[in-house]
PDB file of C-alpha atoms in Angstrom:
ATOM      1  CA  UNK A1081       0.000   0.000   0.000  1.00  0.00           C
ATOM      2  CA  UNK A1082       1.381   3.811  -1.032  1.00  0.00           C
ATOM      3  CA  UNK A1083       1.864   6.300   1.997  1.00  0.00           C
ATOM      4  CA  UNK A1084       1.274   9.899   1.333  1.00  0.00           C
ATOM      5  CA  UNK A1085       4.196  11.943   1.772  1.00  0.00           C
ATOM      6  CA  UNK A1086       4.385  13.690   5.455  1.00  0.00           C
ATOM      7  CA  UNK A1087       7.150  16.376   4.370  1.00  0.00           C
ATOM      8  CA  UNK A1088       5.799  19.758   4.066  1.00  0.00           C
ATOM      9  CA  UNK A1089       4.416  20.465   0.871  1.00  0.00           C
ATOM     10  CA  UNK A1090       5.179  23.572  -0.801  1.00  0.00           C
ATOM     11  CA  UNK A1091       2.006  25.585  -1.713  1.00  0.00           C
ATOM     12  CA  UNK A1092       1.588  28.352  -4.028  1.00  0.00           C
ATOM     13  CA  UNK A1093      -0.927  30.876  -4.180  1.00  0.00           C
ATOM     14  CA  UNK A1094      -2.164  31.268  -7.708  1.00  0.00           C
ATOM     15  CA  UNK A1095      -4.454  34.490  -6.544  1.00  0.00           C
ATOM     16  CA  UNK A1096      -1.358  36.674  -6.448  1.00  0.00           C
ATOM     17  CA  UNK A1097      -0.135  35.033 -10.032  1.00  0.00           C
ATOM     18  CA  UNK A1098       0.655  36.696 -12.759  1.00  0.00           C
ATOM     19  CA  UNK A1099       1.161  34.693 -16.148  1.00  0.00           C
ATOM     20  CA  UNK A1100       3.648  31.838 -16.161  1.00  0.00           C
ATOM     21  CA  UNK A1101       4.235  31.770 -12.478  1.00  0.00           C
ATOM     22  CA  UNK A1102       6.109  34.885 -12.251  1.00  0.00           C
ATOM     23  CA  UNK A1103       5.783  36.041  -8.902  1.00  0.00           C
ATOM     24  CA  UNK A1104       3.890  33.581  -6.815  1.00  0.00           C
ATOM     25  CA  UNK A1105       3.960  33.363  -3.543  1.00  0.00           C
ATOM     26  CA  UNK A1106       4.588  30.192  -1.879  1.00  0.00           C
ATOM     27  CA  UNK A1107       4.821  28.564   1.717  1.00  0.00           C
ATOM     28  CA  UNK A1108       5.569  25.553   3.675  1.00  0.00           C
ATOM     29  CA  UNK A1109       2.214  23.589   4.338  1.00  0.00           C
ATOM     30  CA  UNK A1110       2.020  20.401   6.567  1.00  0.00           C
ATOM     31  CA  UNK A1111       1.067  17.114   3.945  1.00  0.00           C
ATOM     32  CA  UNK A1112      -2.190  17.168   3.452  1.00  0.00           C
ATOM     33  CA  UNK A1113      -3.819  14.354   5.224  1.00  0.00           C
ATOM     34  CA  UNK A1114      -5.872  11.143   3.157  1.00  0.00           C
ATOM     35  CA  UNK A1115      -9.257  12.292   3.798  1.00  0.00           C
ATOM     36  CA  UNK A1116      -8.579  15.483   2.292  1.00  0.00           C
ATOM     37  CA  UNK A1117      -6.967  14.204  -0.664  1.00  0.00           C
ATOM     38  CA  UNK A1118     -10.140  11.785  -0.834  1.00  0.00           C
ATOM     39  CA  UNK A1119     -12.541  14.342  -0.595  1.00  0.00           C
ATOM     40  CA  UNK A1120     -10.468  16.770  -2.823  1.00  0.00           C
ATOM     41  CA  UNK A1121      -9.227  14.734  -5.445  1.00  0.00           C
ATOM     42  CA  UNK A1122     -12.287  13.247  -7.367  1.00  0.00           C
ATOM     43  CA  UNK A1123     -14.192  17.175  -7.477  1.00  0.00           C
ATOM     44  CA  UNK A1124     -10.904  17.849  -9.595  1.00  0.00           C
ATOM     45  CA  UNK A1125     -10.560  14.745 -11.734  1.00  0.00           C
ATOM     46  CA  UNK A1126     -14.315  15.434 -12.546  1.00  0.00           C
ATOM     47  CA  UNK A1127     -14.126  18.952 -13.376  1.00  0.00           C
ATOM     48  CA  UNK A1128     -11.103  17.591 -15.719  1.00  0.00           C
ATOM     49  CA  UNK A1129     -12.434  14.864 -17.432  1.00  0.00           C
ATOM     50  CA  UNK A1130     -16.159  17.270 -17.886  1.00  0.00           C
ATOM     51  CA  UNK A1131     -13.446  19.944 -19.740  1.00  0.00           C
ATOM     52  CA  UNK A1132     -11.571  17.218 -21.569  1.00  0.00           C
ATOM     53  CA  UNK A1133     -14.695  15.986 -22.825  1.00  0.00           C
ATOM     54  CA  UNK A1134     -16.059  19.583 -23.941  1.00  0.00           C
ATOM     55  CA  UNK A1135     -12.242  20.095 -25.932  1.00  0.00           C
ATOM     56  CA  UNK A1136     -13.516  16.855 -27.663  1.00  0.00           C
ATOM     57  CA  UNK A1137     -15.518  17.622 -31.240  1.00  0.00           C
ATOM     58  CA  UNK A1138     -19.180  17.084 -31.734  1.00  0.00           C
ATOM     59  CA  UNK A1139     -19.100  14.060 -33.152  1.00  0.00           C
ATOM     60  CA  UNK A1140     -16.470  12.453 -31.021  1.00  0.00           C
ATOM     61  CA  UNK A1141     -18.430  13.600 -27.436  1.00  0.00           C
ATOM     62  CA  UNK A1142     -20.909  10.804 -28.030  1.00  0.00           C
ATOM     63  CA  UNK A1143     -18.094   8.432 -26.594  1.00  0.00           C
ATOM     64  CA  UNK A1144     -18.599   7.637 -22.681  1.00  0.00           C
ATOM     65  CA  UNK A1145     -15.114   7.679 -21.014  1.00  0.00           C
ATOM     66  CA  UNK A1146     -15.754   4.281 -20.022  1.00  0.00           C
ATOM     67  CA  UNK A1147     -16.139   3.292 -23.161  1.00  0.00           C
ATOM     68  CA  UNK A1148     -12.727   5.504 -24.655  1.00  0.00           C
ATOM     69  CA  UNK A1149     -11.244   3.540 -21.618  1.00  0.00           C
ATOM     70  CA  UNK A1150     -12.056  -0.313 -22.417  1.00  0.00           C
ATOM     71  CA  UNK A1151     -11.595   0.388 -26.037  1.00  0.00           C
ATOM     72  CA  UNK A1152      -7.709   1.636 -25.006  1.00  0.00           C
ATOM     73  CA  UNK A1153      -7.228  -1.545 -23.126  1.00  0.00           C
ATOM     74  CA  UNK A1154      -8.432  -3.836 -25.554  1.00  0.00           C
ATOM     75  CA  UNK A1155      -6.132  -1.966 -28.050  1.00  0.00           C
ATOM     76  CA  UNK A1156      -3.564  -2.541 -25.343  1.00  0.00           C
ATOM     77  CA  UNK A1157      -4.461  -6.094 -24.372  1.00  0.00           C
ATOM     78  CA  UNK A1158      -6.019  -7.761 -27.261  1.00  0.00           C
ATOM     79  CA  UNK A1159      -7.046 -10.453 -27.405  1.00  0.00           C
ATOM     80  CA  UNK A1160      -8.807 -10.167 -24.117  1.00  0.00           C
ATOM     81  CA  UNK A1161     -12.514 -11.205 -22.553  1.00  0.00           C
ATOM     82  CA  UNK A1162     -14.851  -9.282 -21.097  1.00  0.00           C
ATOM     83  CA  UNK A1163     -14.238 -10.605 -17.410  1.00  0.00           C
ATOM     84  CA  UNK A1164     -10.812  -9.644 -17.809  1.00  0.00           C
ATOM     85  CA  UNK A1165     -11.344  -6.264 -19.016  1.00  0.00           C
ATOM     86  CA  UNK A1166     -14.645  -5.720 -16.438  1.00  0.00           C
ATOM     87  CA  UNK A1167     -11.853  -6.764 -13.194  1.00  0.00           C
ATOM     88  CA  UNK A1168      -9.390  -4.481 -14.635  1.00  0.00           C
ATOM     89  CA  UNK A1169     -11.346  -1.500 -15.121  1.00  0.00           C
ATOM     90  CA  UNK A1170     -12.737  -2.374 -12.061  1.00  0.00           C
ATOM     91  CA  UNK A1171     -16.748  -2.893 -12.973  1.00  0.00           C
ATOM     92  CA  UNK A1172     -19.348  -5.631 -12.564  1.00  0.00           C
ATOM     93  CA  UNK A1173     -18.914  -8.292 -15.756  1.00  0.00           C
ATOM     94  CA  UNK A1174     -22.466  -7.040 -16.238  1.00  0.00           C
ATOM     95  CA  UNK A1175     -21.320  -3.771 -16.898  1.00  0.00           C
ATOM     96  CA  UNK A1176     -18.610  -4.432 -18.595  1.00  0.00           C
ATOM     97  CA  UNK A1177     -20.624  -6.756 -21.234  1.00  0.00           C
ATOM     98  CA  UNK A1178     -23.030  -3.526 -21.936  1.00  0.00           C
ATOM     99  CA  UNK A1179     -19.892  -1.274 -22.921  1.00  0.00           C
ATOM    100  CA  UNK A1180     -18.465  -3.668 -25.333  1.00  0.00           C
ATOM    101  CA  UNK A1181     -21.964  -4.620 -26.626  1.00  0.00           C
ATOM    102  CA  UNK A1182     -21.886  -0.619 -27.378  1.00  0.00           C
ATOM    103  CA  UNK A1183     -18.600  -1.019 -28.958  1.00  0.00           C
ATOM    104  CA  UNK A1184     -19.109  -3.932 -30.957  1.00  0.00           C
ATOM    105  CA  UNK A1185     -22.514  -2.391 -32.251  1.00  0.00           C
ATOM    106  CA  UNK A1186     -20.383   0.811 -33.775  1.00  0.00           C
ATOM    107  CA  UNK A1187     -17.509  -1.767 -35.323  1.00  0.00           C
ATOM    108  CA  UNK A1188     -14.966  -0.402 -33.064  1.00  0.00           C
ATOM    109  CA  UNK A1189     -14.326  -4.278 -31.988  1.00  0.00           C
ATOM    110  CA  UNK A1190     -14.228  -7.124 -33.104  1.00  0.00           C
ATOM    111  CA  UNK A1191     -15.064 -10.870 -31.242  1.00  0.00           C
ATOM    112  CA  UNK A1192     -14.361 -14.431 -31.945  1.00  0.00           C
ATOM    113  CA  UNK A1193     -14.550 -18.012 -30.128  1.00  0.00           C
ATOM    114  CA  UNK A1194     -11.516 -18.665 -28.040  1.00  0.00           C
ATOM    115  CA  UNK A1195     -10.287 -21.942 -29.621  1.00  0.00           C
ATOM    116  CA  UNK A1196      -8.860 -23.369 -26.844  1.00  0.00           C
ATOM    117  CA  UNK A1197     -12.113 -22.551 -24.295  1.00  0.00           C
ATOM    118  CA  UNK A1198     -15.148 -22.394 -26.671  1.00  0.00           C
ATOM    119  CA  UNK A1199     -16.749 -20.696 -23.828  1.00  0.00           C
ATOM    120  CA  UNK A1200     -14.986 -17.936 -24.204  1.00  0.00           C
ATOM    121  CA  UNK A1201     -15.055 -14.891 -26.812  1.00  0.00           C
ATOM    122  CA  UNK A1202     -11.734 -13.452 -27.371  1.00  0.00           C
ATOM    123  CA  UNK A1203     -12.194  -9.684 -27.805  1.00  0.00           C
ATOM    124  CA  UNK A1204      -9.529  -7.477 -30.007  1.00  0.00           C
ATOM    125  CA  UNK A1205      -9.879  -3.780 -31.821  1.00  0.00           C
ATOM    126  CA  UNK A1206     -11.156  -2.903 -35.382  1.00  0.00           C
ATOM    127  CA  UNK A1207      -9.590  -0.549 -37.780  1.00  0.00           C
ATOM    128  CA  UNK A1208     -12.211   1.937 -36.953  1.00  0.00           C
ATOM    129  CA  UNK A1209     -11.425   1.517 -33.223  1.00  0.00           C
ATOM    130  CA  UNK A1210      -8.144   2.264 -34.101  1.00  0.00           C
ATOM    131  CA  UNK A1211      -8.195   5.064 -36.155  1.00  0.00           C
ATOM    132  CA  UNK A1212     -10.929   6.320 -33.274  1.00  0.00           C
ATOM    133  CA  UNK A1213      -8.121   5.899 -30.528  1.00  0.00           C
ATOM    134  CA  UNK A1214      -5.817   7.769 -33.074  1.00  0.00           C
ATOM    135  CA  UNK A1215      -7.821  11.080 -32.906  1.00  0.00           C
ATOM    136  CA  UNK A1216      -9.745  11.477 -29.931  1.00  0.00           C
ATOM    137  CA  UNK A1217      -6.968  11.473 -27.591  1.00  0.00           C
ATOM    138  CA  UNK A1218      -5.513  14.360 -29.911  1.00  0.00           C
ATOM    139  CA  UNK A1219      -7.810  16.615 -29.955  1.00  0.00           C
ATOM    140  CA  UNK A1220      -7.906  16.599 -26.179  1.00  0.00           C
ATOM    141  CA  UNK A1221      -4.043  16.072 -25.749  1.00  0.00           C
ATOM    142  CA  UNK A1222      -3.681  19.258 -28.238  1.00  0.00           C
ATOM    143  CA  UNK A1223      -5.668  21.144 -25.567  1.00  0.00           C
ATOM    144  CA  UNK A1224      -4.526  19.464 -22.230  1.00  0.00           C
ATOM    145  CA  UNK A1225      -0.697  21.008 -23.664  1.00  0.00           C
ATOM    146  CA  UNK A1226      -1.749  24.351 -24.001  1.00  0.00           C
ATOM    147  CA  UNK A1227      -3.964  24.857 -20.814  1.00  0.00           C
ATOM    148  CA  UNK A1228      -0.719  23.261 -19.207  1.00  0.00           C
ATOM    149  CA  UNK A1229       1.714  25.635 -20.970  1.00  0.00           C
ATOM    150  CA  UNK A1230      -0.079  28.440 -20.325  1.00  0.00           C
ATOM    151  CA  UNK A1231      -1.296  27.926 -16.383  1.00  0.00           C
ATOM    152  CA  UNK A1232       1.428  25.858 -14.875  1.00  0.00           C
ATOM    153  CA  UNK A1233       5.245  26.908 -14.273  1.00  0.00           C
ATOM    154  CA  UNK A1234       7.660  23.840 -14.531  1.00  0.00           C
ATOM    155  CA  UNK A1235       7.706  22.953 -10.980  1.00  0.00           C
ATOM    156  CA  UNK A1236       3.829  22.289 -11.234  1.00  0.00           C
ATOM    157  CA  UNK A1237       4.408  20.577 -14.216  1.00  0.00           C
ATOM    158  CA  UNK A1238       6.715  17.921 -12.620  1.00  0.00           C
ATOM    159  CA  UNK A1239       4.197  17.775  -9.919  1.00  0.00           C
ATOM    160  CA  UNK A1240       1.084  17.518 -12.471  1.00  0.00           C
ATOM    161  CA  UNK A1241       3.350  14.299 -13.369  1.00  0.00           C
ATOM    162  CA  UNK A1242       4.012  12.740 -10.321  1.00  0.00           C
ATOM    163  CA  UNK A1243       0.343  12.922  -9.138  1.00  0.00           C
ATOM    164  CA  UNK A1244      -0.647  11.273 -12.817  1.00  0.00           C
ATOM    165  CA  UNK A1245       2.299   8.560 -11.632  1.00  0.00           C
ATOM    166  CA  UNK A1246       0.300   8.231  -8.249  1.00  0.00           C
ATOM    167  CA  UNK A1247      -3.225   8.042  -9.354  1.00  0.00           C
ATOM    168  CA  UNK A1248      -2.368   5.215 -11.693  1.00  0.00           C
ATOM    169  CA  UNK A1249      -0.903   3.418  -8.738  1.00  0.00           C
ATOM    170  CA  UNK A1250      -4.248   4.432  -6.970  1.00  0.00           C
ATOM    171  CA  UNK A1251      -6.222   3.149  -9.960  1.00  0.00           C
ATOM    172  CA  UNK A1252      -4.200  -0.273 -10.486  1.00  0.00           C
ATOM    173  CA  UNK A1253      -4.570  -0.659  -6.090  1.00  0.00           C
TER     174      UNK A1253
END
C-alpha cells in the first residue's frame, strides 16, 4: 500500500499570479492528510475529465469515457474477454458486457470463439477503433498542452506528473 508523503508540501498561491508563475507566492504547508486528498481529489478529476470531454468535437463527445477507456485496453491487451477487461477497469462483468456490446454495435471491436475454451469470446480492436483511438486522444491532448503551458510553471508541471504517476498506482490498487 502507497503512503502519502508527510514532508511539508510547498504551496503556491495562484491568486497573487501573474502569467507563467512569475511572482507567486509560496509557503511551507504540513502534507495534506488522506481524507482530504479523498474528498479533494475526485471534485478535480471530474471537473477535468467534464473539460476534456467539452475540448472533444461534436461528433467524437458521443463516446462515454468508459467506453474511450475499455476500447484503449483492448487496443492494449487484445485479445482479451470481457471478465478480464470488467476486473481491470474495475466494474461488474455485467457492466462491462453492456460497454463492449456498445462497442461492438459501432464496429470499433471485433469478437471471436476462443479456440482453446469455446466458452470464451476473445475480444480485439477494429480498424475503426483504431483510427478512433488515433484522434480522440488528440484533440484533447492538443488542448490538455496548451492549458498546461499556459497555467502551470515547470515545478507544477513535474508535480502535475508525479500525481498522474500516483493516481495510476491508486487506480491499479
Amino acid at each position: 500500500m502507497a503512503h502519502l508523503p508527510t514532508e511539508p508540501l510547498l504551496i503556491t498561491d495562484k491568486a497573487a499570479a501573474s502569467p507563467r508563475g512569475a511572482g507567486r507566492r509560496t509557503s511551507l504547508a504540513p502534507a495534506p492528510l488522506p481524507p482530504d486528498v479523498a474528498h479533494r481529489l475526485p471534485w478535480a478529476m471530474s471537473r477535468l475529465r467534464a473539460r476534456l470531454r467539452a475540448e472533444s468535437t461534436p461528433s467524437e463527445a458521443r463516446w462515454t469515457w468508459s467506453q474511450l477507456n475499455t476500447l484503449k485496453r483492448i487496443a492494449d491487451e487484445a485479445p482479451t474477454t470481457v471478465s478480464r477487461l470488467a476486473e481491470a477497469e474495475h466494474v461488474r462483468r455485467q457492466s462491462m458486457g453492456e460497454t463492449v456490446a456498445a462497442l461492438r454495435r459501432e464496429g470499433l471491436i471485433t469478437s471471436e470463439p476462443d479456440a482453446s475454451d469455446g466458452r470464451k469470446t476473445l475480444i480485439s480492436i477494429s480498424a475503426e477503433g483504431r483510427a478512433l483511438l488515433s484522434r480522440i486522444p488528440a484533440v484533447r491532448e492538443a488542448w490538455l498542452e496548451e492549458a498546461i503551458a499556459q497555467q502551470l510553471t515547470p515545478a507544477e508541471c513535474r508535480i502535475l506528473l508525479q500525481a498522474a504517476r500516483v493516481m495510476e498506482l491508486l487506480a491499479d490498487s
